[in-house]
Coordinates of C-alpha atoms in Angstrom, one line a residue:
M1 CA 54.5 52.9 -18.9
A2 CA 56.2 50.4 -16.7
R3 CA 53.2 49.8 -14.5
G4 CA 51.5 47.4 -17.0
K5 CA 48.0 47.8 -18.4
M6 CA 46.3 50.9 -17.0
M7 CA 42.7 50.7 -15.8
A8 CA 39.9 53.1 -16.5
I9 CA 40.2 56.3 -14.5
T10 CA 38.0 56.5 -11.4
L11 CA 37.5 59.4 -9.0
D12 CA 35.9 58.7 -5.6
G13 CA 34.9 55.3 -6.9
K14 CA 33.2 56.6 -10.0
K15 CA 34.3 56.0 -13.6
A16 CA 35.4 59.3 -15.2
A17 CA 34.9 60.6 -18.7
L18 CA 36.9 63.5 -20.1
V19 CA 34.8 66.2 -21.7
A20 CA 36.7 68.7 -23.8
V21 CA 34.6 71.8 -24.4
D22 CA 34.8 74.0 -27.5
I23 CA 38.5 73.7 -28.3
Q24 CA 37.9 74.9 -31.8
N25 CA 39.6 77.3 -34.2
K26 CA 36.7 79.7 -34.2
F27 CA 37.4 80.6 -30.5
Y28 CA 41.2 80.2 -30.5
T29 CA 41.6 83.0 -32.9
V30 CA 39.1 85.5 -31.5
T31 CA 41.3 87.4 -29.1
E32 CA 45.1 87.5 -28.5
G33 CA 44.4 86.7 -24.8
L34 CA 42.4 83.5 -25.6
H35 CA 45.0 82.5 -28.2
E36 CA 47.8 82.8 -25.7
S37 CA 45.8 81.1 -22.9
V38 CA 45.2 78.0 -25.2
D39 CA 48.9 78.0 -26.2
R40 CA 49.9 77.9 -22.5
R41 CA 47.5 75.0 -21.8
I42 CA 47.5 72.8 -24.8
G43 CA 50.2 70.6 -23.3
M44 CA 48.0 69.9 -20.3
M45 CA 45.0 69.3 -22.5
N46 CA 47.0 66.8 -24.5
S47 CA 48.3 65.1 -21.4
A48 CA 44.7 64.5 -20.3
L49 CA 43.7 63.3 -23.8
D50 CA 46.6 60.9 -23.9
L51 CA 45.9 59.6 -20.4
F52 CA 42.2 59.0 -21.1
H53 CA 43.0 57.4 -24.5
D54 CA 45.7 55.2 -23.0
T55 CA 43.4 53.9 -20.2
G56 CA 40.5 53.3 -22.5
S57 CA 38.5 55.9 -20.5
P58 CA 35.9 57.8 -22.5
V59 CA 36.7 61.1 -24.3
I60 CA 33.8 63.3 -25.4
L61 CA 34.5 66.4 -27.6
V62 CA 31.9 69.1 -27.4
C63 CA 31.6 71.3 -30.5
Y64 CA 29.8 74.7 -30.5
D65 CA 28.0 74.8 -33.9
P66 CA 26.8 78.3 -34.5
M67 CA 29.3 80.6 -36.2
N68 CA 31.0 83.0 -33.8
L69 CA 30.3 86.6 -34.9
C70 CA 33.9 87.5 -34.3
T71 CA 35.3 84.8 -36.5
S72 CA 37.0 85.8 -39.6
D73 CA 35.5 84.6 -42.9
L74 CA 39.1 84.1 -44.0
M75 CA 39.7 81.3 -41.5
D76 CA 40.2 77.9 -43.3
D77 CA 38.2 75.7 -41.0
P78 CA 36.6 77.5 -38.0
E79 CA 34.9 74.3 -36.9
A80 CA 38.1 72.3 -36.7
F81 CA 39.8 71.6 -33.4
V82 CA 42.8 73.7 -32.5
D83 CA 45.9 72.4 -34.4
G84 CA 48.0 70.1 -32.2
L85 CA 45.1 69.0 -30.0
R86 CA 45.5 65.2 -29.9
V87 CA 41.9 64.1 -30.5
R88 CA 41.1 60.8 -32.2
D89 CA 38.4 59.9 -34.7
S90 CA 37.1 57.4 -32.1
D91 CA 36.4 60.2 -29.6
A92 CA 32.7 60.8 -29.2
R93 CA 31.4 64.1 -30.4
V94 CA 28.5 66.2 -29.1
H95 CA 27.2 69.2 -30.9
K96 CA 25.6 72.1 -29.1
D97 CA 24.2 75.6 -29.9
V98 CA 24.1 77.1 -26.3
M99 CA 26.6 77.5 -23.5
N100 CA 25.6 74.5 -21.4
S101 CA 26.9 71.4 -23.2
F102 CA 24.1 69.3 -21.6
H103 CA 21.2 71.5 -22.7
G104 CA 19.5 70.1 -25.8
T105 CA 22.2 67.6 -26.5
D106 CA 22.8 63.9 -26.0
L107 CA 25.9 64.5 -23.7
A108 CA 24.3 62.9 -20.6
E109 CA 23.3 59.8 -22.6
R110 CA 26.9 59.6 -24.1
I111 CA 28.4 59.7 -20.6
R112 CA 26.0 57.1 -19.3
E113 CA 26.5 54.8 -22.3
A114 CA 30.2 55.0 -21.5
G115 CA 29.5 53.8 -18.0
A116 CA 30.8 57.0 -16.4
E117 CA 29.3 58.8 -13.4
C118 CA 31.7 61.7 -13.2
I119 CA 33.3 64.0 -15.7
V120 CA 36.6 65.9 -16.0
L121 CA 36.2 69.1 -17.9
M122 CA 38.8 71.1 -19.9
G123 CA 38.5 73.6 -22.6
L124 CA 37.3 77.1 -23.3
V125 CA 36.0 79.5 -22.4
A126 CA 36.5 78.9 -18.7
H127 CA 33.9 81.2 -17.3
I128 CA 31.3 80.8 -20.0
C129 CA 30.8 77.3 -21.7
V130 CA 33.0 75.3 -19.3
L131 CA 31.4 76.7 -16.2
S132 CA 27.9 76.4 -17.6
T133 CA 28.7 72.8 -18.4
Y134 CA 30.1 72.2 -15.0
F135 CA 26.8 73.2 -13.4
G136 CA 24.8 71.4 -16.1
A137 CA 26.6 68.2 -15.1
I138 CA 25.4 68.6 -11.5
D139 CA 21.8 69.1 -12.8
A140 CA 22.2 65.9 -14.9
G141 CA 23.3 63.9 -11.9
F142 CA 27.0 63.7 -12.6
T143 CA 29.9 64.7 -10.4
P144 CA 32.0 67.3 -12.3
Y145 CA 35.7 68.1 -11.9
I146 CA 37.7 70.9 -13.6
L147 CA 41.1 69.8 -14.7
R148 CA 43.6 72.3 -13.2
G149 CA 45.7 73.8 -15.9
A150 CA 43.5 72.9 -18.8
L151 CA 41.1 75.8 -19.0
S152 CA 41.5 78.9 -21.2
A153 CA 39.9 82.3 -21.1
T154 CA 40.4 85.7 -22.7
D155 CA 41.4 87.0 -19.3
E156 CA 43.6 84.8 -17.1
S157 CA 41.9 85.9 -13.9
C158 CA 38.7 84.1 -15.1
V159 CA 40.6 80.8 -15.2
G160 CA 41.6 81.3 -11.5
H161 CA 38.1 82.2 -10.5
V162 CA 36.6 79.1 -12.1
E163 CA 39.2 76.9 -10.5
A164 CA 38.5 78.6 -7.2
I165 CA 34.8 78.0 -7.1
C166 CA 34.6 74.5 -8.7
R167 CA 35.8 71.0 -7.6
T168 CA 39.2 70.5 -9.3
V169 CA 41.5 67.6 -10.0
D170 CA 45.1 67.7 -11.3
I171 CA 46.8 65.5 -13.8
D172 CA 48.8 63.6 -11.2
A173 CA 45.7 62.6 -9.3
L174 CA 44.2 61.4 -12.6
R175 CA 47.3 59.3 -13.3
Q176 CA 47.0 57.8 -9.8
A177 CA 43.3 57.1 -10.4
S178 CA 44.1 54.9 -13.4

């Protein structure tokens, strides 16, 4: 980038952390609709990961630990992140066993330790774990944003519904905020 060193991403004067929810093989392969939805959006997810990594802004990967009942036992690594997702070993990881990524986890502490006051959410499934985490962020005292174009669902209308009822931000606004 020709602009020189980029600064940490801030939204409305608050340092932002990227929270990637459940972008794991166990969900990617459950339905054709979800598989196609992730494939359409992995480019945007990677753009966000790259931007947060390049600016030194915090990235937190949320992993749903219980085995999905629909997951095939033949899958090589159901817990792994979807192939092609540009995560780094240095990204923080939070493990959960319910829909809301804040409930019973150290997500709030991880965000605070990173000095962030708001979060940008992406991942799957839009109307289940991502939406639950969005409202959990409010309860935990954070300002949440949904990254437009970076949510996936089994039914595309669910993505639109979540984006319609939540505060959103697009990748261009994030680039300008760095």
